[in-house]
Coordinates of C-alpha atoms and ligand atoms in Angstrom, one line a residue:
M1 CA 0.9 60.1 33.8
T2 CA -2.1 57.8 32.9
L3 CA -1.3 54.6 31.1
T4 CA -4.3 53.2 29.3
S5 CA -3.2 49.7 28.4
H6 CA -5.4 47.8 26.0
V7 CA -5.6 44.1 26.8
P8 CA -6.5 42.2 23.6
F9 CA -9.8 40.2 23.9
T10 CA -12.4 38.3 22.0
Y11 CA -16.2 38.3 22.3
F12 CA -18.5 35.3 22.0
I13 CA -22.3 35.4 21.8
A14 CA -25.0 33.0 21.0
D15 CA -28.8 32.4 21.3
L16 CA -29.9 36.0 20.5
H17 CA -32.9 34.6 18.8
L18 CA -33.3 37.9 17.0
S19 CA -36.7 38.6 15.4
A20 CA -38.4 41.7 14.0
D21 CA -40.9 41.8 16.9
R22 CA -38.2 42.1 19.7
N23 CA -37.0 45.6 19.2
D24 CA -35.5 45.7 22.7
I25 CA -33.2 42.9 22.0
N26 CA -32.3 44.3 18.5
Q27 CA -31.4 47.7 19.9
C28 CA -29.3 46.1 22.6
F29 CA -27.5 44.1 19.9
F30 CA -27.0 47.1 17.6
T31 CA -25.6 49.1 20.6
F32 CA -23.2 46.2 21.4
L33 CA -22.0 46.0 17.7
R34 CA -21.5 49.7 17.6
E35 CA -20.0 50.5 21.0
Q36 CA -18.3 47.4 22.4
A37 CA -17.5 45.0 19.6
P38 CA -15.2 47.4 17.8
H39 CA -12.7 47.1 20.7
A40 CA -12.4 43.3 20.3
D41 CA -10.0 41.3 18.2
A42 CA -12.9 39.3 16.8
L43 CA -16.5 38.4 17.4
Y44 CA -17.7 34.8 17.3
V45 CA -21.5 34.1 17.0
L46 CA -22.1 30.5 18.1
G47 CA -25.6 29.9 16.7
D48 CA -29.2 30.9 17.0
L49 CA -28.5 34.4 16.0
F50 CA -32.1 34.4 14.6
E51 CA -35.2 33.0 16.1
V52 CA -35.9 31.4 12.8
W53 CA -34.2 31.4 9.4
I54 CA -36.0 30.0 6.3
G55 CA -33.5 30.9 3.7
D56 CA -31.2 33.8 2.6
D57 CA -33.8 34.7 0.0
D58 CA -36.3 35.8 2.7
K59 CA -34.9 39.3 2.6
N60 CA -36.6 42.1 4.5
D61 CA -35.8 45.3 6.4
F62 CA -35.1 43.4 9.6
T63 CA -32.6 40.9 8.2
S64 CA -31.0 43.7 6.1
S65 CA -30.5 45.8 9.2
I66 CA -28.7 42.9 10.9
A67 CA -26.5 42.3 7.9
K68 CA -25.7 46.0 7.7
A69 CA -24.7 46.2 11.4
F70 CA -22.4 43.2 11.0
N71 CA -21.0 44.7 7.8
T72 CA -20.2 48.0 9.6
L73 CA -18.2 46.1 12.3
N74 CA -16.5 44.0 9.7
Q75 CA -15.5 47.1 7.7
S76 CA -13.9 48.6 10.7
G77 CA -11.5 45.6 10.8
I78 CA -13.1 43.3 13.2
P79 CA -13.7 39.7 11.9
V80 CA -17.0 38.2 12.6
Y81 CA -17.3 34.3 12.6
F82 CA -20.5 32.4 12.7
I83 CA -21.4 28.7 13.6
H84 CA -25.0 27.6 12.8
G85 CA -27.6 27.0 15.5
N86 CA -30.6 24.8 15.5
R87 CA -32.8 27.8 14.5
D88 CA -30.6 29.2 11.7
F89 CA -28.9 26.3 10.1
L90 CA -30.2 27.4 6.8
I91 CA -28.0 30.5 6.7
R92 CA -26.0 30.2 3.5
E93 CA -23.1 32.1 1.8
R94 CA -25.4 34.7 0.4
F95 CA -26.3 36.1 3.7
A96 CA -22.8 35.7 5.0
E97 CA -21.4 37.8 2.1
Q98 CA -24.1 40.4 2.6
A99 CA -23.2 40.6 6.4
G100 CA -19.4 40.3 5.9
I101 CA -19.3 37.3 8.3
T102 CA -17.3 34.1 7.9
L103 CA -19.3 30.7 8.2
L104 CA -17.4 28.1 10.2
P105 CA -18.0 24.3 10.3
E106 CA -20.2 23.0 13.1
Q107 CA -17.2 22.4 15.3
Q108 CA -14.0 24.4 15.1
V109 CA -10.9 24.7 17.1
I110 CA -9.5 28.2 17.5
D111 CA -6.3 29.4 19.1
L112 CA -7.5 31.7 21.8
Y113 CA -4.5 33.6 23.1
G114 CA -2.4 30.3 23.1
E115 CA -5.2 28.0 24.4
P116 CA -6.7 25.7 21.8
T117 CA -10.4 26.2 22.2
L118 CA -13.2 24.2 20.7
I119 CA -16.3 26.2 19.7
M120 CA -19.8 24.9 18.7
H121 CA -23.4 25.7 19.1
G122 CA -23.8 22.8 21.6
D123 CA -27.0 21.1 20.4
E124 CA -24.8 18.2 19.3
L125 CA -24.0 17.7 23.1
C126 CA -27.6 17.1 24.1
T127 CA -27.8 13.5 23.0
K128 CA -30.4 12.5 25.5
D129 CA -33.0 14.1 23.3
I130 CA -33.0 11.3 20.8
E131 CA -35.9 12.7 18.6
Y132 CA -34.1 16.1 18.3
Q133 CA -30.8 14.3 17.3
A134 CA -32.6 12.5 14.5
F135 CA -34.0 15.8 13.2
R136 CA -30.5 17.3 13.5
R137 CA -29.0 14.6 11.4
K138 CA -31.6 15.2 8.7
A139 CA -31.4 19.0 9.0
R140 CA -27.6 18.7 8.4
S141 CA -27.7 16.2 5.6
W142 CA -26.9 17.2 2.0
W143 CA -30.5 16.6 0.7
W144 CA -32.8 18.0 3.4
P145 CA -31.7 21.7 3.2
R146 CA -31.7 21.6 -0.6
L147 CA -35.2 20.2 -0.5
M148 CA -36.4 22.9 1.9
L149 CA -34.7 25.8 0.1
S150 CA -36.3 24.7 -3.2
L151 CA -39.8 25.2 -1.7
P152 CA -41.6 28.5 -2.2
L153 CA -41.0 31.0 0.7
S154 CA -44.6 31.0 1.7
L155 CA -44.6 27.3 2.3
R156 CA -41.3 27.4 4.1
R157 CA -42.8 30.1 6.4
K158 CA -45.7 27.8 7.2
L159 CA -43.5 24.8 7.7
A160 CA -41.2 26.7 10.0
S161 CA -44.0 28.0 12.3
K162 CA -45.6 24.6 12.5
G163 CA -42.2 23.0 13.3
R164 CA -41.7 25.5 16.1
A165 CA -45.1 24.9 17.6
T166 CA -44.5 21.2 17.6
S167 CA -41.0 21.6 19.1
K168 CA -42.4 23.9 21.9
Q169 CA -44.9 21.2 22.8
K170 CA -42.2 18.6 22.9
Q171 CA -39.8 20.7 24.9
A172 CA -42.5 21.3 27.6
K173 CA -42.6 17.6 28.2
L174 CA -38.8 17.0 28.3
S175 CA -37.0 17.0 31.6
Q176 CA -34.4 19.6 32.4
E177 CA -31.8 16.8 32.4
I178 CA -32.7 15.8 28.8
M179 CA -32.4 19.3 27.6
D180 CA -28.9 19.8 29.1
V181 CA -25.6 18.4 27.7
T182 CA -24.6 14.9 28.2
S183 CA -21.4 14.9 30.3
D184 CA -19.8 11.9 28.4
E185 CA -20.4 13.7 25.1
V186 CA -18.6 16.8 26.4
I187 CA -15.6 14.7 27.3
A188 CA -15.7 12.8 24.0
F189 CA -15.7 16.0 21.9
M190 CA -12.9 17.5 24.0
R191 CA -10.9 14.3 23.6
K192 CA -11.5 14.1 19.8
F193 CA -10.4 17.6 19.3
D194 CA -7.7 17.4 21.8
V195 CA -8.6 20.5 23.7
K196 CA -9.0 21.5 27.4
R197 CA -11.5 24.3 26.7
L198 CA -14.9 24.2 25.1
I199 CA -17.2 27.2 24.5
H200 CA -20.8 26.6 23.4
G201 CA -24.4 28.1 23.7
H202 CA -27.8 26.4 23.1
T203 CA -28.7 25.4 26.6
H204 CA -29.2 29.0 27.8
R205 CA -27.4 28.1 31.1
P206 CA -24.4 30.5 31.3
A207 CA -21.7 29.2 33.4
I208 CA -18.0 28.3 33.6
H209 CA -17.7 24.7 34.5
E210 CA -14.5 23.2 35.8
L211 CA -14.0 19.5 34.8
E212 CA -11.3 16.9 34.1
V213 CA -10.6 15.3 30.8
D214 CA -8.3 12.3 31.3
A215 CA -7.2 13.7 34.7
I216 CA -6.2 17.0 33.2
P217 CA -8.2 20.2 34.4
A218 CA -10.5 21.4 31.7
Q219 CA -13.2 24.1 31.2
R220 CA -16.6 24.1 29.6
I221 CA -18.0 27.7 29.1
V222 CA -21.7 28.1 28.4
L223 CA -22.9 31.3 26.8
G224 CA -26.2 33.0 28.0
D225 CA -29.2 33.8 25.8
W226 CA -30.6 37.2 24.9
Y227 CA -34.2 36.8 26.0
E228 CA -34.3 38.9 29.2
Q229 CA -30.8 40.5 28.8
G230 CA -27.9 40.7 26.5
S231 CA -25.2 38.1 27.2
L232 CA -21.5 38.3 26.3
L233 CA -18.5 36.2 26.9
K234 CA -15.2 38.2 26.9
V235 CA -12.0 36.2 26.8
S236 CA -8.5 37.5 27.0
R237 CA -5.2 35.8 27.8
E238 CA -5.7 36.5 31.5
S239 CA -9.4 36.3 32.0
I240 CA -12.7 34.8 31.1
E241 CA -15.8 36.9 31.9
L242 CA -19.5 36.3 31.3
V243 CA -21.2 39.8 31.0
S244 CA -24.9 40.7 31.1
L245 CA -26.3 43.7 29.2
Q246 CA -29.5 45.5 30.2
L247 CA -32.2 45.4 27.5
Ligands
MN301 MN1 -30.0 26.4 20.1

């Protein structure tokens, strides 16, 4: 007799940077949503789902196809949760409803099979990049998104591509150390939320780091990006696994 036991698990993904011109990534993502995600208890998307997002009113075939794919998963009973990244922090309730996804605050503690786990995009941990942190505060203020979203789409498109060009130039000059998380910040967040496990993306440095918070063993799990491959984190009660998908 063959026993096929199903061990419940949850998927985490981040930094897909989806755009209409990367069909290889999009297809990999659609296949994941269709074939793998339906077996999970839930799917968490921890930011930078899109390469750029200038407003829910920027509707096109590409964004609709992504919304539809999420919606199909959601309809099959798998909840999808989303935390904003630094590329798609202008996603609002309109897109969320269309996609059937639930928007979460920038930091959230979830009960992951008995282990309280803090989830976030992770850009808030990179505090050595002072200039970026100043932009982040503005981008997350009540007034800046309102101002941006009130501008005509054509202007927002121009501003976004200009902003990305500038940020690319700046990033090229920043050291690897500045672009990684600040260890003290990691500890501070884990202390504040009283957790021994943190999951985030943003740095594109997939790894499971063992550390200590107040002399107690803790874990920081970093999700991989989707530029050269698909990247999943699969967590069950028993195991934590970083998985790559071929594009
Ligand atoms: Mn990011």
